[in-house]
Coordinates of C-alpha atoms and ligand atoms in Angstrom, one line a residue:
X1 CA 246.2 20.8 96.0
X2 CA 242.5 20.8 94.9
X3 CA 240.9 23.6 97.0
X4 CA 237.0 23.9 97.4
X5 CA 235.3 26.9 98.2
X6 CA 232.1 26.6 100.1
X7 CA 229.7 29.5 100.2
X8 CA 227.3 29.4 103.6
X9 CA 227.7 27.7 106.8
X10 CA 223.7 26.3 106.7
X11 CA 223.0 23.0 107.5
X12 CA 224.1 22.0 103.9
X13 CA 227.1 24.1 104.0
X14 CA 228.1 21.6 107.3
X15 CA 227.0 18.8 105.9
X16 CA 229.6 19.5 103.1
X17 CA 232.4 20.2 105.9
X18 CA 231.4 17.1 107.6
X19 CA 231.1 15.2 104.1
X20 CA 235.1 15.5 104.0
X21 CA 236.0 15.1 107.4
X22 CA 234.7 11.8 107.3
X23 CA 236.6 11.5 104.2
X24 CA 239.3 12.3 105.7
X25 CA 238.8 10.4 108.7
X26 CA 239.0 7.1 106.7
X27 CA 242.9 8.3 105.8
X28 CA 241.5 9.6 102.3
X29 CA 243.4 12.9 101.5
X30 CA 240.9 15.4 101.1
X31 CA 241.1 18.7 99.3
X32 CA 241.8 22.6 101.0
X33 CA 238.4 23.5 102.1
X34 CA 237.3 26.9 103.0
X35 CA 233.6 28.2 104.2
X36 CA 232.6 31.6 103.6
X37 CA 229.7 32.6 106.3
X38 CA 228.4 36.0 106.1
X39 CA 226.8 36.0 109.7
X40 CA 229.2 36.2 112.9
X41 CA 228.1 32.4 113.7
X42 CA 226.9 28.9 112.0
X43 CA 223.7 27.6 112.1
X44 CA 222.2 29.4 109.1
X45 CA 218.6 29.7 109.1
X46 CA 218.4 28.1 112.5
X47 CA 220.9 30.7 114.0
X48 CA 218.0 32.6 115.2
X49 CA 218.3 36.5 115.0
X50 CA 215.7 39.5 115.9
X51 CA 217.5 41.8 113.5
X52 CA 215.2 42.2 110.2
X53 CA 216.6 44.1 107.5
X54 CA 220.2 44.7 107.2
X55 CA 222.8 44.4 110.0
X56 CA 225.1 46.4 111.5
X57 CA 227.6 46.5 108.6
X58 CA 224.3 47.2 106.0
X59 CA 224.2 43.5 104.7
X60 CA 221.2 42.4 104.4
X61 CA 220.1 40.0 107.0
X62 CA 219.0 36.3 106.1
X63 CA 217.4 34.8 108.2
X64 CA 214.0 34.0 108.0
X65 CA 212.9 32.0 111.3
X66 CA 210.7 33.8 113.9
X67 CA 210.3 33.1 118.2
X68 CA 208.3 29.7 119.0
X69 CA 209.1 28.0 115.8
X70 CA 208.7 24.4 115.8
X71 CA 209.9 21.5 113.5
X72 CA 207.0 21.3 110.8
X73 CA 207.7 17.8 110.2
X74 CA 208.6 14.5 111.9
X75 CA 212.4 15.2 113.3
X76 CA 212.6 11.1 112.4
X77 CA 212.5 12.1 109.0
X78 CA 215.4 14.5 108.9
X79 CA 218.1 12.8 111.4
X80 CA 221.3 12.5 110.6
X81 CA 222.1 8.5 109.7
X82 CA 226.0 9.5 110.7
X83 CA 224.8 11.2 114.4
X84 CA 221.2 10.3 115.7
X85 CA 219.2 12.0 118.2
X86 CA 220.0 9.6 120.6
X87 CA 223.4 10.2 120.2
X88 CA 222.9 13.5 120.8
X89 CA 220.5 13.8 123.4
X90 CA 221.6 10.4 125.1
X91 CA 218.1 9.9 125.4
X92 CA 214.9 9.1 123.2
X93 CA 213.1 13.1 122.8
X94 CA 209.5 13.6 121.3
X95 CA 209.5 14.0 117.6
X96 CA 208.6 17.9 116.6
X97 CA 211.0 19.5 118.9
X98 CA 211.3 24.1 118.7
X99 CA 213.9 25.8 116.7
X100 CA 216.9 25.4 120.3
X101 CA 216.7 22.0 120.4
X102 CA 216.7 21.5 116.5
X103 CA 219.8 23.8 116.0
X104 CA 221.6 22.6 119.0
X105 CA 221.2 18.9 117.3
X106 CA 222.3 20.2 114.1
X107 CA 225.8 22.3 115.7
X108 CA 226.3 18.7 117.7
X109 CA 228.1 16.8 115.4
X110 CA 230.4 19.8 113.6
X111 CA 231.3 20.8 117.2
X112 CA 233.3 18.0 118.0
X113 CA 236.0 18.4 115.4
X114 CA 238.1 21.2 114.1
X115 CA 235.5 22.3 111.3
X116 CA 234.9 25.3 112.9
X117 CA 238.3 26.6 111.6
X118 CA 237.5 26.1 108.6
X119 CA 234.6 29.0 108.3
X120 CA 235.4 32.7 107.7
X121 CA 233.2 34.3 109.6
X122 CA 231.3 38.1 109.2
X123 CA 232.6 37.3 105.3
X124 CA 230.1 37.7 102.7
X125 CA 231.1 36.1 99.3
X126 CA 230.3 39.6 96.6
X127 CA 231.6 37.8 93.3
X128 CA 232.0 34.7 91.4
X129 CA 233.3 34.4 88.3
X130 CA 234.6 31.6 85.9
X131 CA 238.3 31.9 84.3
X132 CA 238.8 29.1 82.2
X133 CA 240.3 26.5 84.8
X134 CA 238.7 28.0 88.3
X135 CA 236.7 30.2 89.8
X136 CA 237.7 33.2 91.1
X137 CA 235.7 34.7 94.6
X138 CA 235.8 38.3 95.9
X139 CA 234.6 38.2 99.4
X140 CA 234.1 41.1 101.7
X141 CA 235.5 40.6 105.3
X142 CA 232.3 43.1 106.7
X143 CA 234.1 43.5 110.4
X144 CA 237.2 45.1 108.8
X145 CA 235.5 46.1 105.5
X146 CA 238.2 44.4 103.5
X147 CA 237.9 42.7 100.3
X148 CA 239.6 39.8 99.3
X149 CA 240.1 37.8 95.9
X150 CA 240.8 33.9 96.2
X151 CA 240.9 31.5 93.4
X152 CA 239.2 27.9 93.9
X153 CA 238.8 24.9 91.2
X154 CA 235.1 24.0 93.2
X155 CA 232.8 26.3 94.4
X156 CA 229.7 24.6 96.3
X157 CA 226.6 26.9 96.8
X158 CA 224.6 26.4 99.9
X159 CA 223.6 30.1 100.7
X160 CA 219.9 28.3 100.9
X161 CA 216.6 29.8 99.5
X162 CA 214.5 31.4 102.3
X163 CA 216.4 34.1 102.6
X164 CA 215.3 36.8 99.8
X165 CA 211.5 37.6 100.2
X166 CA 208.9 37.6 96.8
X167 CA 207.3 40.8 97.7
X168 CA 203.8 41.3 95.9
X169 CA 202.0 44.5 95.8
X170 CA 198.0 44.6 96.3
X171 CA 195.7 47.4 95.2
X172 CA 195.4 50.2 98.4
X173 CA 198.3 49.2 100.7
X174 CA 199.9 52.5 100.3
X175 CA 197.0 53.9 102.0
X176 CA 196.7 51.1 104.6
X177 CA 196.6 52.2 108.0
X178 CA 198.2 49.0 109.8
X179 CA 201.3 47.3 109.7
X180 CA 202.6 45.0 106.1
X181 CA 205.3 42.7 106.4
X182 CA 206.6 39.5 104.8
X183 CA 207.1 36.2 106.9
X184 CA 210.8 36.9 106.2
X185 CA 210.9 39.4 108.8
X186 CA 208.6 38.2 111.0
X187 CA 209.3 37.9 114.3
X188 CA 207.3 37.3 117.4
X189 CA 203.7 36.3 117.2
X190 CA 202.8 38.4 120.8
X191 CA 202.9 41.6 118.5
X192 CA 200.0 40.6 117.3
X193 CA 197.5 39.9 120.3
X194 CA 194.7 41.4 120.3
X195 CA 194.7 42.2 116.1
X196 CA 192.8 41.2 113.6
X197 CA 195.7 40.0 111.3
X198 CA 195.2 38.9 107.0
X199 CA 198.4 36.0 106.3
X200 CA 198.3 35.9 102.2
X201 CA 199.4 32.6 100.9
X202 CA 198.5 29.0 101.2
X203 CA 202.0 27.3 102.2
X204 CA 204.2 26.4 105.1
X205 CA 204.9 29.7 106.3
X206 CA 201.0 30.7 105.7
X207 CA 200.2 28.0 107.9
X208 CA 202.0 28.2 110.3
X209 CA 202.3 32.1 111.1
X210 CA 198.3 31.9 111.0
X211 CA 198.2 29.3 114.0
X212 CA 201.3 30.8 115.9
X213 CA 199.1 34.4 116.1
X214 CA 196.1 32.6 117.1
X215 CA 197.7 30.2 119.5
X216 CA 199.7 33.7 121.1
X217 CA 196.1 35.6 121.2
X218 CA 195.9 37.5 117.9
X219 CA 191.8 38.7 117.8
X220 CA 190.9 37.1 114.6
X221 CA 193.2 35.5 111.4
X222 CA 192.1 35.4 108.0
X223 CA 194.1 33.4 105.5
X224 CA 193.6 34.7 101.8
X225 CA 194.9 31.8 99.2
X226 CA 195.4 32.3 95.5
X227 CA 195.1 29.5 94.0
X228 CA 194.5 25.8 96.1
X229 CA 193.4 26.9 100.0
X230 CA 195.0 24.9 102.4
X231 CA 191.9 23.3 103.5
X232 CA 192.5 22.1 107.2
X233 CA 189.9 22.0 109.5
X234 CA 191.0 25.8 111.2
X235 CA 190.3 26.3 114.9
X236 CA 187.7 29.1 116.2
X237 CA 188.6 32.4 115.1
X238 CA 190.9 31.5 112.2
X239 CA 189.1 31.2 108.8
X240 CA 190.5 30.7 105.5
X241 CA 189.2 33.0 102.3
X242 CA 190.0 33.1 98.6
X243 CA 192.4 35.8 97.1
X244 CA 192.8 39.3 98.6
X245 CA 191.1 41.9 95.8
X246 CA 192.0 44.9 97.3
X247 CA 192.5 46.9 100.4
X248 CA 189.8 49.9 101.5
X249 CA 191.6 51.7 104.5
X250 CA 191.5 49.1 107.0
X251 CA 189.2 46.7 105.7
X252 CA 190.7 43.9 103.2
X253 CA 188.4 42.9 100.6
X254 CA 188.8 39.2 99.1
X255 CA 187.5 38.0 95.8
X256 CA 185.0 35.8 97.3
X257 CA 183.5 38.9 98.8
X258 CA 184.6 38.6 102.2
X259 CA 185.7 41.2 104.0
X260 CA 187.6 41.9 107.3
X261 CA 188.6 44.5 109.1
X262 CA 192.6 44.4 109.8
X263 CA 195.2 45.5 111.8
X264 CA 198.2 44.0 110.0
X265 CA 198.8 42.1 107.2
X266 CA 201.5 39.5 106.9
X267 CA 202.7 37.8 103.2
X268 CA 203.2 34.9 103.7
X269 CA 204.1 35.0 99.9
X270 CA 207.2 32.8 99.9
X271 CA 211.2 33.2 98.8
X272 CA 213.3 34.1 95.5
X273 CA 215.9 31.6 95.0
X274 CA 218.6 35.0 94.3
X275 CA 222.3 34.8 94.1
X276 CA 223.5 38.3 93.0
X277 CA 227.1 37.1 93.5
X278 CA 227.1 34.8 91.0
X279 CA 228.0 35.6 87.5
X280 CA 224.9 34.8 84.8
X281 CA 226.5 32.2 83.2
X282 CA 226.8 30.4 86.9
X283 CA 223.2 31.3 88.2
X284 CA 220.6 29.1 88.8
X285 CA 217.5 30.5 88.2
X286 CA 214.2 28.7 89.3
X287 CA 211.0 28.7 91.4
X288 CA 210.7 26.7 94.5
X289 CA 210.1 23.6 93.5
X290 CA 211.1 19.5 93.8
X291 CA 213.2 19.2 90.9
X292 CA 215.1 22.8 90.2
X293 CA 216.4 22.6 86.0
X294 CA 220.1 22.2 85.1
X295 CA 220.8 20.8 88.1
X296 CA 222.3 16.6 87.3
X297 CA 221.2 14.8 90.3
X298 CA 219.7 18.1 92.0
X299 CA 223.4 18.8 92.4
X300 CA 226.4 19.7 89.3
X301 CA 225.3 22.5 87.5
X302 CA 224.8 21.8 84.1
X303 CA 227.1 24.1 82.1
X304 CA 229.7 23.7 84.9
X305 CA 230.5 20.6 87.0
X306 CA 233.2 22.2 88.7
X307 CA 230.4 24.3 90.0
X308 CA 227.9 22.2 92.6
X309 CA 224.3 23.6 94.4
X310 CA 223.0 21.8 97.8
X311 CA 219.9 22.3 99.2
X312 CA 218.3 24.1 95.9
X313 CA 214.9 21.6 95.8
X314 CA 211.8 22.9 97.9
X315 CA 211.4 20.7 100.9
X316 CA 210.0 17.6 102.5
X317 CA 213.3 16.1 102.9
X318 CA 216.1 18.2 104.6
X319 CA 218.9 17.6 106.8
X320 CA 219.6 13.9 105.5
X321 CA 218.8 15.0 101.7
X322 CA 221.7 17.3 102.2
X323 CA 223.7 15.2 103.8
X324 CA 222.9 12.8 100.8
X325 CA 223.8 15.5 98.3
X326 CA 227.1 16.6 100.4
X327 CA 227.9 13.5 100.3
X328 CA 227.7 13.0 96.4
X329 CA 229.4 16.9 96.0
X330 CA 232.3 15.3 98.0
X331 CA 233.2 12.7 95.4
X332 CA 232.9 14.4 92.5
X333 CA 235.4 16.8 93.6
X334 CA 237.6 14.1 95.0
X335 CA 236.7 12.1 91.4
X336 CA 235.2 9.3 92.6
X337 CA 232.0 9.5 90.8
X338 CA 232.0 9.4 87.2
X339 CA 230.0 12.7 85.4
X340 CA 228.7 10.9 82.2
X341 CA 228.5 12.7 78.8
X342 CA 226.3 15.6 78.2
X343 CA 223.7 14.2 76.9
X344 CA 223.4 11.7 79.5
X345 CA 223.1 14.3 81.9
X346 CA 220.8 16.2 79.7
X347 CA 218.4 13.0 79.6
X348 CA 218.7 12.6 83.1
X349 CA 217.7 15.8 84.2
X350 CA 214.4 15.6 82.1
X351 CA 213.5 12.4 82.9
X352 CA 213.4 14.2 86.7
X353 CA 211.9 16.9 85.9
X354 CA 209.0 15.4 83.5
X355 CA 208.4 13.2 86.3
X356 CA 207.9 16.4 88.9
X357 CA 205.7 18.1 86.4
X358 CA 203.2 15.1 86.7
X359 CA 203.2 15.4 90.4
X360 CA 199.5 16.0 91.3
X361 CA 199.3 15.7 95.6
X362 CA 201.3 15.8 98.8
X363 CA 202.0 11.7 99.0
X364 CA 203.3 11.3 95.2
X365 CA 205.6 15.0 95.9
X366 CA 206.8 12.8 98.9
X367 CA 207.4 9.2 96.6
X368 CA 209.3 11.8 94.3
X369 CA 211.3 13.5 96.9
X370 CA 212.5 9.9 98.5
X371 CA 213.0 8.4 95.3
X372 CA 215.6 11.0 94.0
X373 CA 217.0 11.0 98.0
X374 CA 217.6 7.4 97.5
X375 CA 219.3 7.2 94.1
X376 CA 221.5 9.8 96.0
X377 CA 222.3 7.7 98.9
X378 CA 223.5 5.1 96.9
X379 CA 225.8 7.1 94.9
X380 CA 227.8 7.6 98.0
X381 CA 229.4 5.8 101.4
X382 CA 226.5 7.9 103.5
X383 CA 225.7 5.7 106.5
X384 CA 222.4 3.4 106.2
X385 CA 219.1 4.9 107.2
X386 CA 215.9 3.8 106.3
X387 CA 214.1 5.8 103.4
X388 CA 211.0 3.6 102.9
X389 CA 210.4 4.1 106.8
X390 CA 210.8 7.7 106.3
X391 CA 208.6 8.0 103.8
X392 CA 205.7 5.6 105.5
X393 CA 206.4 8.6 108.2
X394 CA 205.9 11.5 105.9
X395 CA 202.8 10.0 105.0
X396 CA 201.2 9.2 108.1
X397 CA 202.7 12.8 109.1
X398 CA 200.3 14.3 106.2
X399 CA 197.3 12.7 107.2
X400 CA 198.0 13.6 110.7
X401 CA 198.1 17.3 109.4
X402 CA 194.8 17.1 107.6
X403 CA 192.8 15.0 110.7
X404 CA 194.0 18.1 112.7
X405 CA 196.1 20.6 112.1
X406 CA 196.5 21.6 115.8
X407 CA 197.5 18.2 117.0
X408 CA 199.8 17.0 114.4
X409 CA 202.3 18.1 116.7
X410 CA 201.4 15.9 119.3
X411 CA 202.5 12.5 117.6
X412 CA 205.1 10.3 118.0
X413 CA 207.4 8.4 115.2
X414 CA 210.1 5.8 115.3
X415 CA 213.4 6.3 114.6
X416 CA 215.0 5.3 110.5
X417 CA 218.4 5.8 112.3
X418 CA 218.0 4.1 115.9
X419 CA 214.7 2.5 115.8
X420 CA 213.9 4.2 119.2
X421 CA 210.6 5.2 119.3
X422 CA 210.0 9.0 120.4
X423 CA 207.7 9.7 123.4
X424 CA 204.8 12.1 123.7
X425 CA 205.8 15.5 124.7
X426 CA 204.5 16.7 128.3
X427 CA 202.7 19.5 127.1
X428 CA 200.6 19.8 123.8
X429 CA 202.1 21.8 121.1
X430 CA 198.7 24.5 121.1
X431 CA 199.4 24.7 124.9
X432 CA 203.3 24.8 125.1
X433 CA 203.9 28.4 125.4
X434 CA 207.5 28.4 126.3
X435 CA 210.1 26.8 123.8
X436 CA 212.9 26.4 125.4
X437 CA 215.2 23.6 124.9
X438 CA 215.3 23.5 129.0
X439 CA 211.9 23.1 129.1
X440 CA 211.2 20.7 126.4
X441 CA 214.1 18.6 127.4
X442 CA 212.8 17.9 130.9
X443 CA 210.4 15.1 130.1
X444 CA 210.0 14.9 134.3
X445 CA 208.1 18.4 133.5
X446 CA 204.6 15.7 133.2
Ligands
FAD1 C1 210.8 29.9 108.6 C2 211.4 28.7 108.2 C3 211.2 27.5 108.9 C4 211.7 26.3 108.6 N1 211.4 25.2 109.3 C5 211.9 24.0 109.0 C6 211.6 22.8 109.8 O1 210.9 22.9 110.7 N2 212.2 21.7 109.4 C7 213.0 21.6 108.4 O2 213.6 20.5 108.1 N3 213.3 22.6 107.6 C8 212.8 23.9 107.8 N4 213.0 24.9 107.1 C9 213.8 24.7 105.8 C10 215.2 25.2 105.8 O3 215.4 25.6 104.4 C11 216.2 24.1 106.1 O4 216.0 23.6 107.4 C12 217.7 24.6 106.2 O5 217.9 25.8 107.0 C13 218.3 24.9 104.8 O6 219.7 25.0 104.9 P1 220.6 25.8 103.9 O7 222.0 25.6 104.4 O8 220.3 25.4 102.5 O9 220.2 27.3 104.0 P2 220.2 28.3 105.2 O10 219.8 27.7 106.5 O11 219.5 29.5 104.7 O12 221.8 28.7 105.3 C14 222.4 29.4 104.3 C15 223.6 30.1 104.9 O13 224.3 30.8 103.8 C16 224.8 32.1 104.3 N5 225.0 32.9 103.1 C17 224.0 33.4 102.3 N6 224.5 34.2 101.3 C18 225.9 34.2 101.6 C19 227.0 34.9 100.9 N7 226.8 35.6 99.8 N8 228.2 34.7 101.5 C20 228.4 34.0 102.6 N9 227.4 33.4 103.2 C21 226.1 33.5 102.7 C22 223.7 32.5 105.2 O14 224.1 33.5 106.1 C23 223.3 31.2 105.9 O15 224.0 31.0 107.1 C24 212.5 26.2 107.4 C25 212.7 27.3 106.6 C26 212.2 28.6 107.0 C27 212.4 29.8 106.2
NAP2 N1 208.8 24.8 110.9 C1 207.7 25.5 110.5 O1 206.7 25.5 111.1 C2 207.8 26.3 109.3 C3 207.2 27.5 109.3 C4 207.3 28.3 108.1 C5 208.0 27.9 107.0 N2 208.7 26.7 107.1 C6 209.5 26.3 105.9 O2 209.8 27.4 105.2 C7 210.0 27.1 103.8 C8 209.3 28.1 103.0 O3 207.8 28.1 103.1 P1 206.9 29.3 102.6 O4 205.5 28.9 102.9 O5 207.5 30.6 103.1 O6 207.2 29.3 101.0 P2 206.6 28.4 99.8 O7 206.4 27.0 100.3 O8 207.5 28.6 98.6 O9 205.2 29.0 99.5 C9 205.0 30.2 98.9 C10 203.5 30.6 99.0 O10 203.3 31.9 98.5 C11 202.1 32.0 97.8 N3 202.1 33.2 96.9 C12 203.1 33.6 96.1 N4 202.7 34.7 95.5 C13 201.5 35.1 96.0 C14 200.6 36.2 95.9 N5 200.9 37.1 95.0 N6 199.5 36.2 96.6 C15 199.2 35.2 97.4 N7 200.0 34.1 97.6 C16 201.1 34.1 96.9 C17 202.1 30.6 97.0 O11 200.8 30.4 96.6 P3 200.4 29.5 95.3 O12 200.5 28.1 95.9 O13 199.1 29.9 95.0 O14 201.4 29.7 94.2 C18 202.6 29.7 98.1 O15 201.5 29.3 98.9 C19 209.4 25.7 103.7 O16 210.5 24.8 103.6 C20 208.7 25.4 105.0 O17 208.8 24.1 105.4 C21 208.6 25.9 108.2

């Protein structure tokens, strides 16, 4: 029997189990399937944790989310086409829901079967190698501190890429007075009320740790870019500046001259894709980007097709994309789509990735994104959803973002699944201090 190792129980690593159950659910006899999860639950990134640095058996912890975190974009345009909100919920909920409410959602539809089984929990995969005719995986079980050796003939990487923090170093933090830290291991945004507090980077993370410590009462924020600023219109007491120079005790000193005093200084400075257990041959290596090299279909490693990456592309499109790409993953390894020649794939890959490189603002990185999501979905049986309305969403979603970056959050989209439209949440998103899915489920809370 064919058997698949998967390596991460994210949401791409259960979109994968889910992608054979409902295989398997349609009588199709699907291969052995084993998940290797190096945390003590599922969830990935959305299995919140307050530890930061390594856990209790001195593996280094992952995850990346922080207190009060809420969906960044549209939750219309990441459902599920095979389990809707609706579904979930039983009832219509407002479209950027907090970090509970999204995670609960995205546990919903593995709970109901027997996947859980499946998952080795506390097991962190150490080694993957290539012998001829499969791979072979040395895992550690970190609660008994055992190793293990297994050998697979697919091995599906979805260990994500938010985990492993680019660190940069600026001229006189050794002799900084105040607190440094990376978004990675940020935590709680109260910690900093009160503070003057420099974020360093011009992304997602930038932008929305500098809004979280000024919506939870940080003194002053001051966003250093390095090379495009963000450019939304910032509320009182959040400015954004060009490129930190240096650091003079506690006053930061940016190249446009500006300078601040500062209490704590957070990099916002994004991830390294890294997978030390991987041998080279098997590694991808690549920046955060749409269209990551060697990857046919943003999927079968080049060199390898036995060897398959979900989730590797930076991110407008999640959940569904990986569904989309599970989806795909599932029927190579069951041999029902066809890997062309090699150079086929080769062509195929550049004509992707000469198409990113052109990519010049937010609405064509979004045209790219759904285009290659929808070649995927109709590679596979993935229920219908509707990508066009999805992408209209996107859109309007950006231009929300730039009319006003503090009420983007407010808005309300229509379902690509359902067609339900969401309603407004009871309490705007800069005045909603508690995120609890209790809370933000009560829509009587008026
Ligand atoms: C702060 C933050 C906020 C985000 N907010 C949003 C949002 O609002 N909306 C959205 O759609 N997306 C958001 N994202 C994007 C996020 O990448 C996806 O939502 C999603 O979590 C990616 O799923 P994944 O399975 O690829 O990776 P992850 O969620 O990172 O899961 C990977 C899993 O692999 C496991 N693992 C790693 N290495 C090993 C190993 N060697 N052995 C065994 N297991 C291993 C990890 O423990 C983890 O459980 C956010 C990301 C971050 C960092
Ligand atoms: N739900 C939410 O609200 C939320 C919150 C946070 C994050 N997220 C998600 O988390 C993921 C990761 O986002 P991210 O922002 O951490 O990473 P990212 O999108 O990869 O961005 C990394 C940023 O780091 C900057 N940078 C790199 N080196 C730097 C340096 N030496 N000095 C200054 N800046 C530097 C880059 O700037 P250049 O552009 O100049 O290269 C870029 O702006 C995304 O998927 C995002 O959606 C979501």
């Amino acid at each position: 029997m064919t058997k698949v190792a998967i390596i991460g129980a994210g949401p791409c690593g259960l979109s994968m189990l889910r992608a054979f159950e409902q295989a398997e659910k349609k009588g199709e006899k699907i291969p052995e399937v084993v998940c290797f999860e190096k945390q003590d639950d599922w969830g990935g990134l959305w299995n919140y944790s307050w530890r930061t640095g390594s856990d209790q058996y001195g593996d280094p912890v992952p995850n990346s989310m922080y207190r009060y975190l809420w969906s960044n974009g549209p939750k219309e345009c990441l459902e599920f086409a095979d389990y809707s909100f609706d579904e979930h919920f039983g009832s219509p909920i407002p479209s950027f829901p907090p970090r509970e409410v999204l995670y609960d959602y995205i546990l919903g539809r593995v709970k109901k079967g027997n996947l859980k089984e499946k998952v080795r929990f506390n097991n962190s995969v150490v080694n993957v190698t290539y012998n001829e005719n499969n791979f072979e995986i040395t895992s550690l079980d970190k609660k008994n501190d055992k190793f293990s050796r297994d050998t697979f003939d697919y091995v599906v990487v979805s260990t994500g890429h938010f985990s492993v923090p680019f660190i940069p170093e600026y001229p006189g933090m050794k002799s900084f007075p105040g607190r440094i830290l990376h978004s990675h291991d940020f935590r709680d945004a109260e910690e900093f009320r009160g503070k003057n507090v420099v974020v360093l980077g011009s992304s997602y993370s930038a932008e929305d740790i500098a809004l979280q410590c000024h919506k939870y009462g940080a003194k002053s924020v001051t966003i250093g870019y390095r090379n495009n600023p963000m450019g939304f219109k910032w509320p009182n007491g959040v400015k954004e500046v060009h490129y930190l120079d240096k650091l003079e005790g506690n006053k930061a000193i940016f190249k446009d001259g500006h300078k601040q005093e500062v209490d704590a200084i957070i990099l916002c400075t994004g991830y390294l894709h890294h997978f030390p257990f991987l041998t080279e041959s098997l590694k991808l290596k690549t920046r955060n980007r749409l269209y990551p090299p060697k990857l046919y279909k943003g999927v079968v490693w080049q060199n390898n097709h036995k060897l398959l990456y979900l989730g590797m592309q930076d991110q407008f499109h999640t959940f569904n994309m990986f569904d989309c790409q599970a989806w795909f993953a599932r029927d190579v390894v069951m041999e029902k789509v066809k890997i062309p020649d090699n150079s086929e794939i080769e062509k195929d890959i550049n004509k992707w990735v000469t198409m990113e490189e052109k990519l010049e603002n937010p609405d064509q990185m979004i045209d790219f994104q759904t285009e290659y999501t929808k070649e995927l979905h109709s590679l596979s049986d993935y229920p219908k959803i509707d990508f066009e309305l999805i992408r209209k969403h996107f859109k309007e979603w950006e231009h929300h973002k730039v009319e006003n970056i503090m009420t983007y959050r407010n808005k309300s989209f229509s379902s690509a699944v359902t067609g339900s439209i969401a309603p407004i949440h009871h309490t705007a998103w800069e005045s909603a201090m508690d995120d609890s899915l209790k809370t933000f489920l009560n829509q009587s809370n008026k």
